[in-house]
Short mmCIF file of C-alpha atoms and ligand atoms in Angstrom, two decimals:
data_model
loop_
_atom_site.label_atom_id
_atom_site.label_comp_id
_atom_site.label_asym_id
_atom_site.label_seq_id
_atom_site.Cartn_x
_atom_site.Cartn_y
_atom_site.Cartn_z
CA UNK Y 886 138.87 122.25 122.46
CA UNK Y 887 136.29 120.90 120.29
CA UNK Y 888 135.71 119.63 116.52
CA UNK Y 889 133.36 121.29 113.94
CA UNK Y 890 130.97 118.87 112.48
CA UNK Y 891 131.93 118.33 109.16
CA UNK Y 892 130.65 115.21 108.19
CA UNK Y 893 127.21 113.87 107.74
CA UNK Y 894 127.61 111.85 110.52
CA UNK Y 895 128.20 114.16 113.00
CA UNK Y 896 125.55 116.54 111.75
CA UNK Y 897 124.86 119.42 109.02
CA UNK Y 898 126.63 122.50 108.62
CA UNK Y 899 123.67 124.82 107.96
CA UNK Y 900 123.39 128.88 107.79
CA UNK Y 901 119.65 128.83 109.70
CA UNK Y 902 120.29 127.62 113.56
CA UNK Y 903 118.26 124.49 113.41
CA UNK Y 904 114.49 125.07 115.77
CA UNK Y 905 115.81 122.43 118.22
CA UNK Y 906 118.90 124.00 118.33
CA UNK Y 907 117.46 127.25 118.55
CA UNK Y 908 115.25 126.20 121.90
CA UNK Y 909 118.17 124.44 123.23
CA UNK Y 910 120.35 127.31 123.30
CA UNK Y 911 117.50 129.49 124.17
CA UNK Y 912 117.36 127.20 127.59
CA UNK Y 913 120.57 127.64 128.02
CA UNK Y 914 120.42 131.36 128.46
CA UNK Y 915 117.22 131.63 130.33
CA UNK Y 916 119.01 128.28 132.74
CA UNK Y 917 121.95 130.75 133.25
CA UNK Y 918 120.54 134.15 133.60
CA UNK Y 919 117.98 132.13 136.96
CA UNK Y 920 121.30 131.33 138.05
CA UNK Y 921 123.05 134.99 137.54
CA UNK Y 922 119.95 135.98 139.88
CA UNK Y 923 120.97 133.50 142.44
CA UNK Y 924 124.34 132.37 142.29
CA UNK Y 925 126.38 135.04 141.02
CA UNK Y 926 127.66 134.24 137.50
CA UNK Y 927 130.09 131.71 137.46
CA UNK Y 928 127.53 128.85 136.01
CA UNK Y 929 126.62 131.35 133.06
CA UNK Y 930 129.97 131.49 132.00
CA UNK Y 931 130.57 127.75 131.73
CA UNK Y 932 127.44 127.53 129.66
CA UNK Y 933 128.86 130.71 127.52
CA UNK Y 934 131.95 128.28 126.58
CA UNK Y 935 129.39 126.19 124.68
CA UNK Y 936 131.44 126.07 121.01
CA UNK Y 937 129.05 126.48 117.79
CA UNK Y 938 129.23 123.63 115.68
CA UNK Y 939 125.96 121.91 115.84
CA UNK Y 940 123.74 118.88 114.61
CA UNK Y 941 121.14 119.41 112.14
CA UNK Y 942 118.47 117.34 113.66
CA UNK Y 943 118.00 116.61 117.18
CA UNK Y 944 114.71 114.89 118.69
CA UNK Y 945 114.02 116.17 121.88
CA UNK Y 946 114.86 114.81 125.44
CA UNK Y 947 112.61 111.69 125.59
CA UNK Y 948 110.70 110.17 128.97
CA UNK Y 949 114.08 108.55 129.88
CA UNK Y 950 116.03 112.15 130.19
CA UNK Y 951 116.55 113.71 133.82
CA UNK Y 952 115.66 116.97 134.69
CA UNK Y 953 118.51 117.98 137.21
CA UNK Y 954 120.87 120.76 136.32
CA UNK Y 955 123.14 119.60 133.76
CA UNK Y 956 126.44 119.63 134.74
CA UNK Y 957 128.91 122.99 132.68
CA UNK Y 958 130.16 121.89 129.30
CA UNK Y 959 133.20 123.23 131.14
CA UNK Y 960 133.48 120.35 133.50
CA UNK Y 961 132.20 117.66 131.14
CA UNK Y 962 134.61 118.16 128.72
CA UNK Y 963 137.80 118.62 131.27
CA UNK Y 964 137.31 116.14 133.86
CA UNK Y 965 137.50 113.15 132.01
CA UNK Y 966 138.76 109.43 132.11
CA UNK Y 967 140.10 108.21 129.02
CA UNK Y 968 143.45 106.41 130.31
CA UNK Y 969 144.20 106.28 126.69
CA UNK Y 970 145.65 109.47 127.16
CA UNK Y 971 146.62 109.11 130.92
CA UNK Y 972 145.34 108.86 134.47
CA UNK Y 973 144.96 112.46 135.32
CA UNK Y 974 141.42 114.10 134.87
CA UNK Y 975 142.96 116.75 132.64
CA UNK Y 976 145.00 114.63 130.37
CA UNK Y 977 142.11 113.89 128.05
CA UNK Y 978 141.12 117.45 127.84
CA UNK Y 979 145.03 117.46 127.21
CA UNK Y 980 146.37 115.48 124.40
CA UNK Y 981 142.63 113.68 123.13
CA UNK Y 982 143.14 116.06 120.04
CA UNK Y 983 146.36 113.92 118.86
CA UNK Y 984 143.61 110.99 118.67
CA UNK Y 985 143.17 110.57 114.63
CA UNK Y 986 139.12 110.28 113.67
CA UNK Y 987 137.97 110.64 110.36
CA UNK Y 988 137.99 108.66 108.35
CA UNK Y 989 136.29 106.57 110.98
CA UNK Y 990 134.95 102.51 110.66
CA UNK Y 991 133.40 99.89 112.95
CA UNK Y 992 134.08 96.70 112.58
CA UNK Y 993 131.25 94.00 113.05
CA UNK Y 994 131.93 90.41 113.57
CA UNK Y 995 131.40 87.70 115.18
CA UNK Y 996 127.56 86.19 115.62
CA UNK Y 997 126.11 87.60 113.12
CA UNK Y 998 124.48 87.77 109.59
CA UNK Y 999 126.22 91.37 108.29
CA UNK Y 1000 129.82 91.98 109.28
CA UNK Y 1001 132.23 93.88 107.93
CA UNK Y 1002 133.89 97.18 108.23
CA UNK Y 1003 131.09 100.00 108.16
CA UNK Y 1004 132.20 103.29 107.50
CA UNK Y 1005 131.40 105.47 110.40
CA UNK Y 1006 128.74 107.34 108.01
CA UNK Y 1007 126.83 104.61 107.49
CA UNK Y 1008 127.24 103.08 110.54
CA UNK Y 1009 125.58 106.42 112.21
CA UNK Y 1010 121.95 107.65 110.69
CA UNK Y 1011 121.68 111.57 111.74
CA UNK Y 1012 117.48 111.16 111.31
CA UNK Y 1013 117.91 108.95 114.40
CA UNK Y 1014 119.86 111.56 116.33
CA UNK Y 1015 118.11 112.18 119.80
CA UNK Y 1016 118.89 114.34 123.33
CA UNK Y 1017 118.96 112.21 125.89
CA UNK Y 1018 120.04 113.51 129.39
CA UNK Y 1019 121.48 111.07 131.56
CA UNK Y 1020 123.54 110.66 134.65
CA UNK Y 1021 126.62 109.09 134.51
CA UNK Y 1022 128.13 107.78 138.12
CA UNK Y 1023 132.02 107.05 137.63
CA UNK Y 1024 133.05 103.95 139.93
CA UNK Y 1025 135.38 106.50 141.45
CA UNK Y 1026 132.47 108.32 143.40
CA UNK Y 1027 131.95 111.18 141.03
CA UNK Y 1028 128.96 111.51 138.80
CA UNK Y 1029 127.57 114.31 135.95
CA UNK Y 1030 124.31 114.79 134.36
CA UNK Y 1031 124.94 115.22 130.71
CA UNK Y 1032 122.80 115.83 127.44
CA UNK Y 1033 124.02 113.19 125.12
CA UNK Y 1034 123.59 113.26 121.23
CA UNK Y 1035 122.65 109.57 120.18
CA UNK Y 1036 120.38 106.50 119.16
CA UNK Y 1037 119.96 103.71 120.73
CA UNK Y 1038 121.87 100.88 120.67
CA UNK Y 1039 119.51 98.41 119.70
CA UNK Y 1040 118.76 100.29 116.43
CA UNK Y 1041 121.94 99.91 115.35
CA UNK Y 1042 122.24 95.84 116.45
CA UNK Y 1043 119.03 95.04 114.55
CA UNK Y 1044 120.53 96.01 111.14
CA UNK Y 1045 123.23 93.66 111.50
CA UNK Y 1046 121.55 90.98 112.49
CA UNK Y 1047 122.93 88.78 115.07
CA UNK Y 1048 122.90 85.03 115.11
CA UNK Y 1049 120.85 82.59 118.16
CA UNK Y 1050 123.96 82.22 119.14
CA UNK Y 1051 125.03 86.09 119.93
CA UNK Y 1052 124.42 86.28 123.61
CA UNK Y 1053 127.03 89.02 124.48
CA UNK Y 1054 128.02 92.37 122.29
CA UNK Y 1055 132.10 93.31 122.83
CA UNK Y 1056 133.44 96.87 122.20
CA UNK Y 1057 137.15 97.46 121.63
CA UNK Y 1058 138.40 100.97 121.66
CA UNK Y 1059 140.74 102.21 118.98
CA UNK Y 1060 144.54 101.12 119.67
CA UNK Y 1061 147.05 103.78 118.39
CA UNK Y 1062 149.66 104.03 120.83
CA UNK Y 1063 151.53 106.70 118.41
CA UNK Y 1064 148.91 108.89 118.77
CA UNK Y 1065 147.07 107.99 122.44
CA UNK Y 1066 150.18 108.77 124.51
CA UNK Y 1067 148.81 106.49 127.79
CA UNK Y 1068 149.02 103.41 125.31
CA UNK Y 1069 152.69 103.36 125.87
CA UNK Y 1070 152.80 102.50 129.42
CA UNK Y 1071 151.41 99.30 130.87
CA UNK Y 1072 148.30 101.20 132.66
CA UNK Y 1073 145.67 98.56 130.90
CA UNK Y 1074 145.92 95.78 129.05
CA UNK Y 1075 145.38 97.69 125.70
CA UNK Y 1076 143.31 97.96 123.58
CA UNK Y 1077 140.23 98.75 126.01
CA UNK Y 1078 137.25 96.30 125.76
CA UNK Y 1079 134.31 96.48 127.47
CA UNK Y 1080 130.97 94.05 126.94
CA UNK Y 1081 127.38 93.68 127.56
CA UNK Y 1082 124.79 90.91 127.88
CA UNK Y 1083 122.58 91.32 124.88
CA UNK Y 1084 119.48 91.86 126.37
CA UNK Y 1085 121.43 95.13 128.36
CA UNK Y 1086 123.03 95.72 125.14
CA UNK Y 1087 119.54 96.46 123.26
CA UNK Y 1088 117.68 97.86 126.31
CA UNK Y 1089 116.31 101.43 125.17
CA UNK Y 1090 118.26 103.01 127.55
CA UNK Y 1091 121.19 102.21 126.60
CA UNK Y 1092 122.75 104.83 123.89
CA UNK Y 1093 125.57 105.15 121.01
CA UNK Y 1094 126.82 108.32 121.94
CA UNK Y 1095 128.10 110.67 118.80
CA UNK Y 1096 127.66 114.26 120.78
CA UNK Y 1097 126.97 116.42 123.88
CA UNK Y 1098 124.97 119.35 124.63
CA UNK Y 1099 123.91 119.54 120.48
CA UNK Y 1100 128.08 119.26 119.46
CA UNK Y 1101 129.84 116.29 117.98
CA UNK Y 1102 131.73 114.70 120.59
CA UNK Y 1103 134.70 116.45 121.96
CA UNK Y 1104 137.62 113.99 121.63
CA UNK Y 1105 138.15 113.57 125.27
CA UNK Y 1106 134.76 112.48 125.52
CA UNK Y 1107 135.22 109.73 123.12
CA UNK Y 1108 134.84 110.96 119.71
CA UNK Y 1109 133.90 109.93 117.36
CA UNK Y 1110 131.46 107.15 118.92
CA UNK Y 1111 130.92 106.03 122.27
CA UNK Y 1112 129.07 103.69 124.64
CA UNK Y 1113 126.50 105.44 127.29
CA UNK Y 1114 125.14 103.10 129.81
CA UNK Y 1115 123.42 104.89 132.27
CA UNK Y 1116 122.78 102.13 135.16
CA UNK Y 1117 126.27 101.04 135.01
CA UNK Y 1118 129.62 102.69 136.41
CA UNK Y 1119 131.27 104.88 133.85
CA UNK Y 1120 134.21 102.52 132.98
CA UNK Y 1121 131.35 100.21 131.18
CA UNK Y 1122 130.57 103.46 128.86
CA UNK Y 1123 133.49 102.41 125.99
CA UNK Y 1124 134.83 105.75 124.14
CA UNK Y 1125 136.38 105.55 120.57
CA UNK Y 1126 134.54 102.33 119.48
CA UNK Y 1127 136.42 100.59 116.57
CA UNK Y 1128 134.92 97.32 117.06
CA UNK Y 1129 131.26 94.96 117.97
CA UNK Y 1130 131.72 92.32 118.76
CA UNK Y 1131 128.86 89.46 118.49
CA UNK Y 1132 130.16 86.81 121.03
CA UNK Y 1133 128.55 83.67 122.59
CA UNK Y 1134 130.68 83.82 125.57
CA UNK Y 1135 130.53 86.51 128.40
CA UNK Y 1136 133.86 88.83 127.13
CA UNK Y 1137 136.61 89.33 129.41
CA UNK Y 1138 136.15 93.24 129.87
CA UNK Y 1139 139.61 95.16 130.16
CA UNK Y 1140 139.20 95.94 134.03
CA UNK Y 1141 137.98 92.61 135.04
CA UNK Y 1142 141.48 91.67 133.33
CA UNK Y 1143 143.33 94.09 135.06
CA UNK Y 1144 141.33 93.65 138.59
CA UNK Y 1145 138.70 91.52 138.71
CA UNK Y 1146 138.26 91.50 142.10
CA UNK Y 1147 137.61 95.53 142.04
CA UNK Y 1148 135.33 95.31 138.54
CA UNK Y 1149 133.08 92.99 137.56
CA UNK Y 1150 130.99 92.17 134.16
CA UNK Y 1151 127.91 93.63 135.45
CA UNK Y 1152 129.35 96.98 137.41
CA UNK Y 1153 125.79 97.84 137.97
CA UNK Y 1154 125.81 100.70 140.22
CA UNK Y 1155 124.80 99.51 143.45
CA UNK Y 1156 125.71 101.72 147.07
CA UNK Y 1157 125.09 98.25 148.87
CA UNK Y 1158 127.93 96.70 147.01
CA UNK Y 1159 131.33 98.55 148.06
CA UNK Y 1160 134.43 98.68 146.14
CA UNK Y 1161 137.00 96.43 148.33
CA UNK Y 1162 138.89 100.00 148.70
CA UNK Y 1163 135.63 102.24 149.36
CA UNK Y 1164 131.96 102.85 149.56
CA UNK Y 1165 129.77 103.53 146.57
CA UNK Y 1166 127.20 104.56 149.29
CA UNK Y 1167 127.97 108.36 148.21
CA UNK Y 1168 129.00 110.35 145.36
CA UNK Y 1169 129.69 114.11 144.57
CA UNK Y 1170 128.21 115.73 141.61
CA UNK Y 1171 130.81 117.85 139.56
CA UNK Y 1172 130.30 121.10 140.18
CA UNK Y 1173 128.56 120.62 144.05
CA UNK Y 1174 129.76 120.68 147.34
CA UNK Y 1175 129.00 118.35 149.79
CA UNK Y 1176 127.79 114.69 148.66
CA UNK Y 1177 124.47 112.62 147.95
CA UNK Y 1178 123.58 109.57 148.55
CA UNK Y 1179 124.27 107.15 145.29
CA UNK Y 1180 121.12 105.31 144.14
CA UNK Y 1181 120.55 101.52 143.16
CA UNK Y 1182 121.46 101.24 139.38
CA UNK Y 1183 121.68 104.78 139.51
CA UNK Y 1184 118.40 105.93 139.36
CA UNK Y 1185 117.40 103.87 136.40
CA UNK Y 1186 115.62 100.91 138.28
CA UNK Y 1187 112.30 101.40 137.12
CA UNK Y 1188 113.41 100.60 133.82
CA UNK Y 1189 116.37 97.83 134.31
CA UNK Y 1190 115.37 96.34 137.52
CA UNK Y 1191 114.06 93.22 135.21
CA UNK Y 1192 116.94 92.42 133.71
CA UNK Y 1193 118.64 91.23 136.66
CA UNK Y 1194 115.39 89.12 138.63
CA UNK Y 1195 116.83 86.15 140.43
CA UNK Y 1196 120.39 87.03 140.08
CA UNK Y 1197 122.47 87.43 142.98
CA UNK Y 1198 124.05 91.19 142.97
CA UNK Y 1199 126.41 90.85 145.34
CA UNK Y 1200 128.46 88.03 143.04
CA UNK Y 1201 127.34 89.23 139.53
CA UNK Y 1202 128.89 92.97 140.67
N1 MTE S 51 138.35 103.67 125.96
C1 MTE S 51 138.04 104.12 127.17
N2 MTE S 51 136.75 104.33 127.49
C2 MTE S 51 136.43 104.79 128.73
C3 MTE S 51 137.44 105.05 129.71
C4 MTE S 51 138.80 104.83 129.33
O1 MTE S 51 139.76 105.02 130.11
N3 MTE S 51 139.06 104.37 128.05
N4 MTE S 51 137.08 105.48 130.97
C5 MTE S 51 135.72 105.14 131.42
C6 MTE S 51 135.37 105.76 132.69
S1 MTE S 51 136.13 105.13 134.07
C7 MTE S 51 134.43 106.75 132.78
S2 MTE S 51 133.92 107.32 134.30
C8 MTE S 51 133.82 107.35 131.56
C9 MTE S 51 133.99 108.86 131.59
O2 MTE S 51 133.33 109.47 130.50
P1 MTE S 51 133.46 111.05 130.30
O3 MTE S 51 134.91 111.42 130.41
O4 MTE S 51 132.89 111.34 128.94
O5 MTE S 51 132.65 111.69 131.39
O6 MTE S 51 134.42 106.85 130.36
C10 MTE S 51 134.67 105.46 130.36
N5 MTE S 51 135.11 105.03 129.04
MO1 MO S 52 134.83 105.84 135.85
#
């Protein structure tokens, strides 16, 4: 399943394979014949399934991007959470396409100068489109690596201009139980909101998602806009954004609401801090056997360590 780009937001139709485009896919192939010559095939024909939609203008993978093997297209867009549309890993991939998305708006509000309802085309700027490949660790004990399609954050929070008093951003999720089948059972206390301190909220890292692997976002992945904060568990990464919120107090995210003795505020990832059920020592990459060991704000340190001098991680989890 996957959507055609069709708007300028979620990139150009063109005749001429754009160049970036063009070398992607040209890594693709030489990625999956190395692997025909070692692992017997199966990899190449997840990266076959890639659909052909594309984005006009992609910058390439910047100094923040891994280089480990990118988990299939085939996994990333089957294995998903989005309890919108149930708990099961393949409910997403399931019913996400009921999910209306265009037209699309944000609303901003709250702490700052412009707010309003921004049409999801002007919202998005596809000149600011970058590939940025990123892990993402699920609190569950699963993680991917997986080329986004995106801009930073921050670019997007400058234009609206937030107020001294904006120390928090809040993201709500669309709510459209009619058409997001999980809505109408008491899993979460819907809509889904999830929140960041503003200083994580315009950290470079942290990316407005709009595709994967050079395609708009697949619906299960959170289409037509989503959250992508690397350091953090997955459940901080908001899909289906409808709403930012500027806020001078903390927000009450939707798990800390439903168990906030399981997920905190900060849900950096963090293998000395276990979930009161498990470990987060370990995780297994989708598509791997075995396990690796999980690493301290998963992997991203270098870059986020700062933000959290002098704070206690064991409290703020
Ligand atoms: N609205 C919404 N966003 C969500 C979720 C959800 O259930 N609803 N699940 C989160 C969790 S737990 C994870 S691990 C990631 C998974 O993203 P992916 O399916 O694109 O890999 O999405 C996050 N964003
Ligand atoms: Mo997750």
């Amino acid at each position: 399943m996957f959507i055609r780009p069709q708007r300028p937001w979620q990139g150009r139709e063109q005749d001429v394979t754009p160049e970036p485009v063009y070398r992607q896919r040209r890594r693709f192939m030489r990625d999956a014949a190395g692997v025909l010559l070692t692992a017997g095939g199966l990899p190449a024909l997840a990266e076959a399934a890639i659909p052909e939609g594309r984005f006009g203008e992609i910058r390439e993978p910047g100094r923040f991007s891994t280089d480990e093997e990118r988990t299939p297209y085939g996994d990333v867009t089957t294995y998903n959470n989005f309890f919108e549309f149930g708990t099961g890993k393949s409910d997403p991939s399931d019913y996400a396409h009921q999910m209306p998305i265009d037209p699309w708006s944000v609303r901003v509000s709250g702490e700052a100068e412009r707010t309003g309802d921004i049409p999801l085309e002007e919202f998005v700027r596809p000149h600011d489109f970058e590939e940025r490949i990123y892990r993402l660790r699920c609190v569950e004990g699963w993680s991917m690596v997986i080329p986004w399609v995106g801009f930073p954050l921050r670019d997007v929070i400058q234009r609206f201009r937030p107020t001294s008093r904006a120390k928090y951003v809040q993201f709500t999720t669309l709510h459209d139980p009619e058409n997001m089948r999980g809505q109408r059972r008491d899993i979460l206390d819907w809509p889904y909101v999830e929140g960041l301190r503003m200083d994580e909220a315009t950290h470079p890292l942290t990316l407005l998602a709009v595709g994967l692997y050079g395609e708009a976002l697949p619906k299960q992945n959170g289409a037509p806009i989503r959250l992508v904060v690397p350091w953090k568990y997955g459940f901080k990464s908001i899909k289906s954004i409808v709403e930012m919120r500027f806020t001078e107090e903390q927000p009450t995210s939707t798990w800390m609401r439903s168990a906030p003795e399981e997920y905190g505020f900060y849900a950096n990832v963090n293998p000395e801090v276990p979930h009161p059920r498990w470990s987060q020592r370990r995780e297994r990459r989708i598509g791997e056997f075995g396990k690796r060991p999980t690493e301290k704000f998963n992997g991203y340190g270098e870059w986020v360590a700062d933000l959290y001098r002098g704070m206690d991680l064991e409290k703020h989890f």
